[in-house]
Tab-separated table of C-alpha atoms and ligand atoms in Angstrom:
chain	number	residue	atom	x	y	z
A	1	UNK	CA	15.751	7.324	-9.013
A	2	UNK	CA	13.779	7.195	-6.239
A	3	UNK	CA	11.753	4.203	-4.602
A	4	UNK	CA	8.382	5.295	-2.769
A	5	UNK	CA	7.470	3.274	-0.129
A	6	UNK	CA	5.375	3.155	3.103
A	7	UNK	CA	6.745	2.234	6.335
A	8	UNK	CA	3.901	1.536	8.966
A	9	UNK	CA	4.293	1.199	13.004
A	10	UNK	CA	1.896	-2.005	13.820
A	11	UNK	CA	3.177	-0.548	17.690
A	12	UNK	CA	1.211	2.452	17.187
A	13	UNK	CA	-1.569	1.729	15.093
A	14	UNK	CA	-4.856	1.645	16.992
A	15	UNK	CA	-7.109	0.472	14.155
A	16	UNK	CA	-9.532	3.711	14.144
A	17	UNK	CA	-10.102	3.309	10.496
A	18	UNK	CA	-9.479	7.073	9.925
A	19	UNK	CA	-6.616	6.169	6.792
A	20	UNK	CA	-9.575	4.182	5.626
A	21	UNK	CA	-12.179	7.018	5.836
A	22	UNK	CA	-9.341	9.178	4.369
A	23	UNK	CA	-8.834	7.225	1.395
A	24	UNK	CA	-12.572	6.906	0.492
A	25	UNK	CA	-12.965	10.212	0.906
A	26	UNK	CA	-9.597	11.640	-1.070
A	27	UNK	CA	-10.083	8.975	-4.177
A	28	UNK	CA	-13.462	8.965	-3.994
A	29	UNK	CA	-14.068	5.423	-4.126
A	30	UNK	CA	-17.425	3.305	-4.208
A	31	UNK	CA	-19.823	2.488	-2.069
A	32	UNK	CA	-18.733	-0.776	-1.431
A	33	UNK	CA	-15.134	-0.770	-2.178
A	34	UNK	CA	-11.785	0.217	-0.424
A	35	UNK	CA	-8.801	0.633	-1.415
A	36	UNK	CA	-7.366	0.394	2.055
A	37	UNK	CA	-8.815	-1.909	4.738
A	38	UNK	CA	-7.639	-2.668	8.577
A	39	UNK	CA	-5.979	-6.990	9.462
A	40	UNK	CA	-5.910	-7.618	12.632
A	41	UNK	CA	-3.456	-11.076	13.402
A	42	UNK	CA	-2.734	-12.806	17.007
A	43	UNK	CA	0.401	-13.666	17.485
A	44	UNK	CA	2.743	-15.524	19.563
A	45	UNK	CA	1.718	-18.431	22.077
A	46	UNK	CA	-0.349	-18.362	24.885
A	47	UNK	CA	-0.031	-16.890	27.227
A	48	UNK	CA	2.219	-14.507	25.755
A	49	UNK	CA	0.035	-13.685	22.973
A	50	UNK	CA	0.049	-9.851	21.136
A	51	UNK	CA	-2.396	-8.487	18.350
A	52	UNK	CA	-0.654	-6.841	15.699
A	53	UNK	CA	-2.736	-4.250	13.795
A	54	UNK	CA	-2.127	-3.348	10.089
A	55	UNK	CA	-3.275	-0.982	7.723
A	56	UNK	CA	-2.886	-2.574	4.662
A	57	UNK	CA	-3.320	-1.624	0.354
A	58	UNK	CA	-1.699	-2.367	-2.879
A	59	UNK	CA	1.947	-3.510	-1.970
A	60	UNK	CA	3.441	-1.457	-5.028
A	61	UNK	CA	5.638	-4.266	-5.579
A	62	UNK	CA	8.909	-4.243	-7.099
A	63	UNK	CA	7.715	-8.218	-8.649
A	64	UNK	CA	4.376	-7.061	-9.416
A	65	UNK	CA	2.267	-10.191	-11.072
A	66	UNK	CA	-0.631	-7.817	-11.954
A	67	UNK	CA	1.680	-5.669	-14.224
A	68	UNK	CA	2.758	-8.919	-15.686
A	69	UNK	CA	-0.099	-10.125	-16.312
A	70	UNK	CA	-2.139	-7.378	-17.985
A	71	UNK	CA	-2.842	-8.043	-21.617
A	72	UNK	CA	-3.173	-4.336	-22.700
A	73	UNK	CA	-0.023	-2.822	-20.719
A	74	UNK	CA	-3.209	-1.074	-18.397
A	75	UNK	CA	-1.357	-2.179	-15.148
A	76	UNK	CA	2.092	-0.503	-15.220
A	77	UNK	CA	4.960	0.686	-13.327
A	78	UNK	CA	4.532	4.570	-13.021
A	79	UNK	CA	7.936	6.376	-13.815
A	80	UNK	CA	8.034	8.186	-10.597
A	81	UNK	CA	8.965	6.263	-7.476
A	82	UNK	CA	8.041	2.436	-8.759
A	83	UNK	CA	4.239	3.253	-8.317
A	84	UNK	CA	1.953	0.326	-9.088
A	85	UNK	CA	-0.855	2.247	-11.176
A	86	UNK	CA	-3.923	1.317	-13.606
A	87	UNK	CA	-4.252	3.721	-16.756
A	88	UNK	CA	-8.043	3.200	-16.864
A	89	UNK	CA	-8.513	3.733	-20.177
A	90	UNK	CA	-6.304	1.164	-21.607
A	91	UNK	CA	-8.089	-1.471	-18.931
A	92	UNK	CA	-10.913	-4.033	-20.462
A	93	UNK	CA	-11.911	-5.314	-16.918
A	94	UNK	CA	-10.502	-8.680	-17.598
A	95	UNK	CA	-9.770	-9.129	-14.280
A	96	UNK	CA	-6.386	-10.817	-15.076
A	97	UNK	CA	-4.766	-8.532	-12.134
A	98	UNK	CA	-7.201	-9.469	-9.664
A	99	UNK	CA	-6.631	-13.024	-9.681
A	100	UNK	CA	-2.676	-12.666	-9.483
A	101	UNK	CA	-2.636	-10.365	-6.899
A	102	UNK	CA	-1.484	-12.182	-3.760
A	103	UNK	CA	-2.830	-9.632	-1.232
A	104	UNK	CA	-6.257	-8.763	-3.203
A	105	UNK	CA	-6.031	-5.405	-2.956
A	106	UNK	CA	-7.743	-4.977	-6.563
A	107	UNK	CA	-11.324	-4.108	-7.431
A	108	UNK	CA	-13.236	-3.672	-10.360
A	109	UNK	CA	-14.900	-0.090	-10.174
A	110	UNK	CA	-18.235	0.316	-11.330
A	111	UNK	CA	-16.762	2.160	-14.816
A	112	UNK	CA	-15.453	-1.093	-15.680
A	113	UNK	CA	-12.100	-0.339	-14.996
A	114	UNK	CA	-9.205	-2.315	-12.249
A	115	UNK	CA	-8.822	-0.192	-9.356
A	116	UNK	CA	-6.802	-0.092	-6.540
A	117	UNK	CA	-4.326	2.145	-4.523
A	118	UNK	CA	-2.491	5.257	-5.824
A	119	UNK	CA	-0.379	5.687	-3.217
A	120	UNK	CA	-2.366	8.802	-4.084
A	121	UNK	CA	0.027	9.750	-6.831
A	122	UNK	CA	-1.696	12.709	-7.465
A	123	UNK	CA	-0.839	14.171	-3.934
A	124	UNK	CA	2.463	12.778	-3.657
A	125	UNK	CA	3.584	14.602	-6.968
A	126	UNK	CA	2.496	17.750	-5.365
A	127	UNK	CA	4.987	17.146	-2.457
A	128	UNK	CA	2.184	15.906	-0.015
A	129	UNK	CA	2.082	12.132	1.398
A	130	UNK	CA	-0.752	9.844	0.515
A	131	UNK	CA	-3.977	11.242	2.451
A	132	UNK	CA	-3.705	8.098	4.779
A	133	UNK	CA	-0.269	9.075	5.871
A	134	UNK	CA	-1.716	12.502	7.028
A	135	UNK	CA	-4.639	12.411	8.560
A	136	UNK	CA	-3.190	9.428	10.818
A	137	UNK	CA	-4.090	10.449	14.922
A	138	UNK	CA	-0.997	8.018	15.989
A	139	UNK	CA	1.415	9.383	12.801
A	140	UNK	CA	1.818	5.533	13.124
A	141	UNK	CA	2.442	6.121	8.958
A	142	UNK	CA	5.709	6.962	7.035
A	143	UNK	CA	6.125	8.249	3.121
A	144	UNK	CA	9.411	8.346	1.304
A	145	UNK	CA	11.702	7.118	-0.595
A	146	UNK	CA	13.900	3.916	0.482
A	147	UNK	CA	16.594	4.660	-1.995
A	148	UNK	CA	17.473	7.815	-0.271
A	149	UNK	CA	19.639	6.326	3.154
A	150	UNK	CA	18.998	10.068	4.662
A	151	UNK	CA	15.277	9.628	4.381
A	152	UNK	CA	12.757	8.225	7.296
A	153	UNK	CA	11.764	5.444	6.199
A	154	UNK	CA	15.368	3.962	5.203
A	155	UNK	CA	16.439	4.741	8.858
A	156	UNK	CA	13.616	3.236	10.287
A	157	UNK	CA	13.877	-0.069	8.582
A	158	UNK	CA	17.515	-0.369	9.210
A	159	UNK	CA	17.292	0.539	13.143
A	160	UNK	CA	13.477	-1.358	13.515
A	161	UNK	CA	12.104	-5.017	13.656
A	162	UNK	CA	9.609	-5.258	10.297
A	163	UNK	CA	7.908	-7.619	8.352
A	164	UNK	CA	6.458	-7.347	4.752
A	165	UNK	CA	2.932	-9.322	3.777
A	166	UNK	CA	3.069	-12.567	2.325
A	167	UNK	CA	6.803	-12.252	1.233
A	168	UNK	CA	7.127	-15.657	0.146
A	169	UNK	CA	4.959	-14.954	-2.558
A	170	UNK	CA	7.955	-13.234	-4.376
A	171	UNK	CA	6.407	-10.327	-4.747
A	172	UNK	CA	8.980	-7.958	-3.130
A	173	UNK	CA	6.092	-5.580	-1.738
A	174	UNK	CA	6.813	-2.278	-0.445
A	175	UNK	CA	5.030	-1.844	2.189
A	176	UNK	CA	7.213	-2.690	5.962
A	177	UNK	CA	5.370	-3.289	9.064
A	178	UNK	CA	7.473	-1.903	11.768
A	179	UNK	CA	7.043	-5.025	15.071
B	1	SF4	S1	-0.091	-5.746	-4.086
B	1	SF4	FE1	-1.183	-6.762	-5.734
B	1	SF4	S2	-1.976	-5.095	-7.019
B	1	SF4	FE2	-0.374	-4.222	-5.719
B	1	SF4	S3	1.548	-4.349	-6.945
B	1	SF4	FE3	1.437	-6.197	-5.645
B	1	SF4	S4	0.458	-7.723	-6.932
B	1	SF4	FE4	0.038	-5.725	-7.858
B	2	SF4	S1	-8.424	-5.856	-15.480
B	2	SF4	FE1	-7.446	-4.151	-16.620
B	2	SF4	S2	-5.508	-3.717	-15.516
B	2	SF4	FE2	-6.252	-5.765	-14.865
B	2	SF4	S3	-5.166	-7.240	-16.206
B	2	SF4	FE3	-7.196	-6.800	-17.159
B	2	SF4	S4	-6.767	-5.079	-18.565
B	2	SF4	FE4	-5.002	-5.192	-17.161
């Protein structure tokens, strides 16, 4: 079965914002919200010091607390790919999800409902990667499935440097920076 994941290179990532733009646009999400957003960090010591951009959303994680946590089965794993996804009509807007997610990546839209990255789900069963992916200038952004050795993003975290977000929270998230 296969595992979808995104593999992002933080060395070519300029922080233009476009997978942002792309997002709002595809999903069509609030004024106000995002469902993907631009970190910048600092790292190292000075003087050797390096700023790592990231493009960041929903981790789709393989421990995921907000599934856990939802008391009407709303928040679930999709059965394509180990997709994090919302049914929005099973969701009451508790906001159970939103507090347990380490990386906040949830929001409640203005229909009441928990929202949050798709990994646009829609596209990707179609055969098309997540708009973000796409319309990237720097193709900094890689779609596929990790449990598939042949497939980009499985050679590119076995021959590349990469960190995941907040990993000690035991999340497992499924998104890998590439350093
Ligand atoms: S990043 Fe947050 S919302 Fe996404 S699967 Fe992980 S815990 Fe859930
Ligand atoms: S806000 Fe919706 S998806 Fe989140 S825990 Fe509550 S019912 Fe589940």
């Amino acid at each position: 079965m296969a595992r979808l994941v995104m593999v992002i290179d933080t060395r070519k990532c300029v922080g233009c914002m476009d997978c942002v733009v792309a997002c709002k646009t595809e999903n069509n999400v609030p004024e106000g919200f995002n469902r993907d957003w631009i970190t910048t960090e600092v790292l190292g010591k000075s003087p050797n010091l390096q700023m790592e951009i990231r493009s960041e959303r929903c981790n789709h994680c393989d421990n995921p607390p907000c599934v856990y946590c939802c008391p009407t089965g709303a928040s679930h794993i999709h059965d394509y790919g180990g997709v994090i996804l919302v049914e929005h009509e099973l969701c009451i807007g508790c906001k159970a999800c939103l507090a347990s997610c380490p990386y906040d990546a949830r929001f409640i839209h203005p229909d009441g409902y928990a929202d949050k990255c798709t990994f646009c789900i829609h596209r990707v069963e179609k055969g098309m990667n997540p708009a973000c992916v796409d319309v990237c200038p720097t193709h900094c952004m890689y779609f596929g499935d990790i449990d598939d050795p042949e497939s980009r993003v499985s050679k590119l975290i076995s021959t590349r440097k990469y960190h995941t977000n907040i990993p000690e929270a035991g999340t497992k998230p499924q998104i890998y920076y590439l350093t």
